[in-house]
mmCIF file of N, CA and C in Angstrom:
data_model
loop_
_atom_site.group_PDB
_atom_site.id
_atom_site.type_symbol
_atom_site.label_atom_id
_atom_site.label_comp_id
_atom_site.label_asym_id
_atom_site.label_seq_id
_atom_site.Cartn_x
_atom_site.Cartn_y
_atom_site.Cartn_z
ATOM 1 N N MET A 1 -111.265 70.084 -3.481
ATOM 2 C CA MET A 1 -111.557 70.358 -2.070
ATOM 3 C C MET A 1 -111.604 69.033 -1.301
ATOM 4 N N ILE A 2 -111.211 69.107 -0.030
ATOM 5 C CA ILE A 2 -111.305 67.945 0.849
ATOM 6 C C ILE A 2 -112.149 68.316 2.060
ATOM 7 N N THR A 3 -112.654 67.311 2.746
ATOM 8 C CA THR A 3 -113.442 67.530 3.956
ATOM 9 C C THR A 3 -112.694 66.937 5.136
ATOM 10 N N LEU A 4 -112.586 67.712 6.200
ATOM 11 C CA LEU A 4 -111.997 67.229 7.440
ATOM 12 C C LEU A 4 -112.837 67.726 8.599
ATOM 13 N N HIS A 5 -112.523 67.273 9.789
ATOM 14 C CA HIS A 5 -113.310 67.646 10.966
ATOM 15 C C HIS A 5 -112.441 68.470 11.913
ATOM 16 N N VAL A 6 -112.922 69.658 12.249
ATOM 17 C CA VAL A 6 -112.221 70.552 13.161
ATOM 18 C C VAL A 6 -113.125 70.785 14.360
ATOM 19 N N ASN A 7 -112.682 70.320 15.523
ATOM 20 C CA ASN A 7 -113.465 70.425 16.761
ATOM 21 C C ASN A 7 -114.888 69.899 16.559
ATOM 22 N N GLY A 8 -114.998 68.769 15.851
ATOM 23 C CA GLY A 8 -116.289 68.108 15.669
ATOM 24 C C GLY A 8 -117.131 68.631 14.523
ATOM 25 N N GLU A 9 -116.687 69.672 13.846
ATOM 26 C CA GLU A 9 -117.452 70.243 12.730
ATOM 27 C C GLU A 9 -116.764 69.941 11.415
ATOM 28 N N ALA A 10 -117.561 69.569 10.408
ATOM 29 C CA ALA A 10 -117.007 69.324 9.080
ATOM 30 C C ALA A 10 -116.589 70.647 8.453
ATOM 31 N N LYS A 11 -115.393 70.666 7.903
ATOM 32 C CA LYS A 11 -114.858 71.847 7.212
ATOM 33 C C LYS A 11 -114.310 71.391 5.869
ATOM 34 N N THR A 12 -114.394 72.265 4.887
ATOM 35 C CA THR A 12 -113.772 71.967 3.600
ATOM 36 C C THR A 12 -112.580 72.906 3.415
ATOM 37 N N CYS A 13 -111.582 72.400 2.741
ATOM 38 C CA CYS A 13 -110.406 73.203 2.443
ATOM 39 C C CYS A 13 -109.789 72.674 1.155
ATOM 40 N N PRO A 14 -108.924 73.460 0.541
ATOM 41 C CA PRO A 14 -108.291 73.025 -0.704
ATOM 42 C C PRO A 14 -107.401 71.797 -0.476
ATOM 43 N N ARG A 15 -107.260 70.991 -1.511
ATOM 44 C CA ARG A 15 -106.308 69.873 -1.450
ATOM 45 C C ARG A 15 -104.905 70.427 -1.238
ATOM 46 N N GLN A 16 -104.073 69.637 -0.631
ATOM 47 C CA GLN A 16 -102.661 69.948 -0.406
ATOM 48 C C GLN A 16 -102.439 71.140 0.517
ATOM 49 N N VAL A 17 -103.428 71.473 1.346
ATOM 50 C CA VAL A 17 -103.217 72.549 2.311
ATOM 51 C C VAL A 17 -102.445 71.975 3.505
ATOM 52 N N LEU A 18 -101.494 72.749 3.988
ATOM 53 C CA LEU A 18 -100.720 72.347 5.161
ATOM 54 C C LEU A 18 -101.443 72.796 6.424
ATOM 55 N N LEU A 19 -101.186 72.102 7.520
ATOM 56 C CA LEU A 19 -101.829 72.452 8.782
ATOM 57 C C LEU A 19 -101.563 73.911 9.145
ATOM 58 N N SER A 20 -100.348 74.375 8.982
ATOM 59 C CA SER A 20 -100.031 75.769 9.322
ATOM 60 C C SER A 20 -100.873 76.740 8.499
ATOM 61 N N GLU A 21 -101.118 76.422 7.230
ATOM 62 C CA GLU A 21 -101.940 77.273 6.369
ATOM 63 C C GLU A 21 -103.399 77.237 6.807
ATOM 64 N N LEU A 22 -103.868 76.063 7.175
ATOM 65 C CA LEU A 22 -105.253 75.928 7.639
ATOM 66 C C LEU A 22 -105.475 76.747 8.901
ATOM 67 N N LEU A 23 -104.547 76.686 9.828
ATOM 68 C CA LEU A 23 -104.674 77.453 11.067
ATOM 69 C C LEU A 23 -104.711 78.947 10.779
ATOM 70 N N GLU A 24 -103.919 79.372 9.804
ATOM 71 C CA GLU A 24 -103.925 80.787 9.405
ATOM 72 C C GLU A 24 -105.278 81.161 8.802
ATOM 73 N N GLN A 25 -105.829 80.286 7.959
ATOM 74 C CA GLN A 25 -107.134 80.546 7.352
ATOM 75 C C GLN A 25 -108.229 80.642 8.407
ATOM 76 N N LEU A 26 -108.062 79.906 9.505
ATOM 77 C CA LEU A 26 -109.035 79.937 10.598
ATOM 78 C C LEU A 26 -108.787 81.095 11.557
ATOM 79 N N SER A 27 -107.810 81.948 11.240
ATOM 80 C CA SER A 27 -107.445 83.128 12.047
ATOM 81 C C SER A 27 -107.049 82.762 13.472
ATOM 82 N N LEU A 28 -106.291 81.668 13.609
ATOM 83 C CA LEU A 28 -105.839 81.233 14.924
ATOM 84 C C LEU A 28 -104.384 81.637 15.131
ATOM 85 N N ASN A 29 -104.088 82.130 16.312
ATOM 86 C CA ASN A 29 -102.730 82.512 16.667
ATOM 87 C C ASN A 29 -101.969 81.247 17.065
ATOM 88 N N PRO A 30 -100.986 80.833 16.290
ATOM 89 C CA PRO A 30 -100.282 79.582 16.578
ATOM 90 C C PRO A 30 -99.567 79.565 17.927
ATOM 91 N N ARG A 31 -99.319 80.718 18.492
ATOM 92 C CA ARG A 31 -98.650 80.787 19.796
ATOM 93 C C ARG A 31 -99.599 80.479 20.944
ATOM 94 N N LEU A 32 -100.912 80.510 20.654
ATOM 95 C CA LEU A 32 -101.900 80.344 21.723
ATOM 96 C C LEU A 32 -102.772 79.105 21.572
ATOM 97 N N ILE A 33 -102.316 78.128 20.767
ATOM 98 C CA ILE A 33 -103.141 76.935 20.568
ATOM 99 C C ILE A 33 -102.312 75.664 20.697
ATOM 100 N N ALA A 34 -103.017 74.576 20.934
ATOM 101 C CA ALA A 34 -102.450 73.226 20.878
ATOM 102 C C ALA A 34 -103.323 72.457 19.901
ATOM 103 N N VAL A 35 -102.711 71.545 19.140
ATOM 104 C CA VAL A 35 -103.431 70.818 18.101
ATOM 105 C C VAL A 35 -103.297 69.315 18.309
ATOM 106 N N GLU A 36 -104.450 68.652 18.345
ATOM 107 C CA GLU A 36 -104.487 67.194 18.323
ATOM 108 C C GLU A 36 -104.852 66.792 16.901
ATOM 109 N N TYR A 37 -104.010 65.984 16.279
ATOM 110 C CA TYR A 37 -104.184 65.582 14.889
ATOM 111 C C TYR A 37 -104.424 64.078 14.847
ATOM 112 N N ASN A 38 -105.636 63.711 14.469
ATOM 113 C CA ASN A 38 -106.020 62.291 14.410
ATOM 114 C C ASN A 38 -105.690 61.543 15.702
ATOM 115 N N GLY A 39 -106.010 62.176 16.826
ATOM 116 C CA GLY A 39 -105.870 61.528 18.128
ATOM 117 C C GLY A 39 -104.517 61.679 18.798
ATOM 118 N N GLU A 40 -103.579 62.361 18.162
ATOM 119 C CA GLU A 40 -102.245 62.547 18.731
ATOM 120 C C GLU A 40 -101.921 64.037 18.816
ATOM 121 N N ILE A 41 -101.333 64.450 19.932
ATOM 122 C CA ILE A 41 -100.871 65.834 20.023
ATOM 123 C C ILE A 41 -99.744 66.008 19.002
ATOM 124 N N LEU A 42 -99.884 67.022 18.158
ATOM 125 C CA LEU A 42 -98.889 67.259 17.109
ATOM 126 C C LEU A 42 -98.023 68.452 17.504
ATOM 127 N N HIS A 43 -96.737 68.208 17.658
ATOM 128 C CA HIS A 43 -95.806 69.264 18.050
ATOM 129 C C HIS A 43 -95.761 70.336 16.968
ATOM 130 N N ARG A 44 -95.648 71.559 17.393
ATOM 131 C CA ARG A 44 -95.640 72.732 16.521
ATOM 132 C C ARG A 44 -94.630 72.633 15.377
ATOM 133 N N GLN A 45 -93.515 71.990 15.594
ATOM 134 C CA GLN A 45 -92.481 71.902 14.551
ATOM 135 C C GLN A 45 -92.958 71.139 13.321
ATOM 136 N N PHE A 46 -94.024 70.331 13.452
ATOM 137 C CA PHE A 46 -94.534 69.549 12.326
ATOM 138 C C PHE A 46 -95.702 70.211 11.603
ATOM 139 N N TRP A 47 -96.198 71.334 12.106
ATOM 140 C CA TRP A 47 -97.367 71.977 11.497
ATOM 141 C C TRP A 47 -97.098 72.393 10.055
ATOM 142 N N ALA A 48 -95.915 72.873 9.752
ATOM 143 C CA ALA A 48 -95.601 73.384 8.415
ATOM 144 C C ALA A 48 -95.367 72.277 7.389
ATOM 145 N N THR A 49 -95.281 71.028 7.849
ATOM 146 C CA THR A 49 -95.050 69.920 6.919
ATOM 147 C C THR A 49 -96.183 68.896 6.914
ATOM 148 N N THR A 50 -97.195 69.110 7.742
ATOM 149 C CA THR A 50 -98.310 68.168 7.819
ATOM 150 C C THR A 50 -99.394 68.584 6.837
ATOM 151 N N GLN A 51 -99.588 67.749 5.828
ATOM 152 C CA GLN A 51 -100.579 68.035 4.788
ATOM 153 C C GLN A 51 -101.919 67.421 5.182
ATOM 154 N N MET A 52 -102.965 68.217 5.087
ATOM 155 C CA MET A 52 -104.295 67.760 5.436
ATOM 156 C C MET A 52 -104.822 66.778 4.381
ATOM 157 N N GLN A 53 -105.514 65.734 4.875
ATOM 158 C CA GLN A 53 -106.102 64.708 4.018
ATOM 159 C C GLN A 53 -107.590 64.589 4.327
ATOM 160 N N THR A 54 -108.367 64.131 3.354
ATOM 161 C CA THR A 54 -109.795 63.914 3.581
ATOM 162 C C THR A 54 -109.986 63.005 4.789
ATOM 163 N N GLY A 55 -110.882 63.410 5.689
ATOM 164 C CA GLY A 55 -111.200 62.610 6.862
ATOM 165 C C GLY A 55 -110.342 62.888 8.083
ATOM 166 N N ASP A 56 -109.308 63.714 7.956
ATOM 167 C CA ASP A 56 -108.488 64.050 9.125
ATOM 168 C C ASP A 56 -109.369 64.676 10.196
ATOM 169 N N ARG A 57 -108.966 64.450 11.444
ATOM 170 C CA ARG A 57 -109.690 65.015 12.585
ATOM 171 C C ARG A 57 -108.736 65.870 13.411
ATOM 172 N N LEU A 58 -109.121 67.129 13.597
ATOM 173 C CA LEU A 58 -108.334 68.064 14.391
ATOM 174 C C LEU A 58 -109.135 68.509 15.601
ATOM 175 N N GLU A 59 -108.497 68.538 16.713
ATOM 176 C CA GLU A 59 -109.055 69.185 17.912
ATOM 177 C C GLU A 59 -108.091 70.317 18.228
ATOM 178 N N ILE A 60 -108.599 71.529 18.220
ATOM 179 C CA ILE A 60 -107.758 72.702 18.444
ATOM 180 C C ILE A 60 -108.210 73.352 19.742
ATOM 181 N N VAL A 61 -107.261 73.499 20.655
ATOM 182 C CA VAL A 61 -107.552 74.066 21.973
ATOM 183 C C VAL A 61 -106.826 75.390 22.090
ATOM 184 N N THR A 62 -107.550 76.416 22.493
ATOM 185 C CA THR A 62 -106.946 77.730 22.712
ATOM 186 C C THR A 62 -106.476 77.817 24.161
ATOM 187 N N ILE A 63 -105.274 78.280 24.344
ATOM 188 C CA ILE A 63 -104.709 78.441 25.676
ATOM 189 C C ILE A 63 -105.165 79.790 26.225
ATOM 190 N N VAL A 64 -105.739 79.768 27.405
ATOM 191 C CA VAL A 64 -106.253 80.985 28.042
ATOM 192 C C VAL A 64 -105.520 81.191 29.345
ATOM 193 N N GLY A 65 -104.969 82.383 29.510
ATOM 194 C CA GLY A 65 -104.266 82.702 30.747
ATOM 195 C C GLY A 65 -105.223 83.283 31.787
ATOM 196 N N GLY A 66 -104.793 83.307 32.984
ATOM 197 C CA GLY A 66 -105.619 83.899 34.038
ATOM 198 C C GLY A 66 -105.338 83.217 35.360
ATOM 199 N N GLY A 67 -106.069 83.654 36.350
ATOM 200 C CA GLY A 67 -105.810 83.104 37.675
ATOM 201 C C GLY A 67 -107.018 82.567 38.331
#
């Protein structure tokens, strides 16, 4: 298991988990979120190849529609 930070909270997950898998485990709809990975906005095309490492920091923002 590794420890990383998601929106300021420590989370544990299995080693070698990909970002796309982590988002699925967190029950997040990938079409409605933006992800900052270690201080950089990470384009959706890289989610399936980005492997989580101990100490990584994610900020996940949900997109909300409305007027």
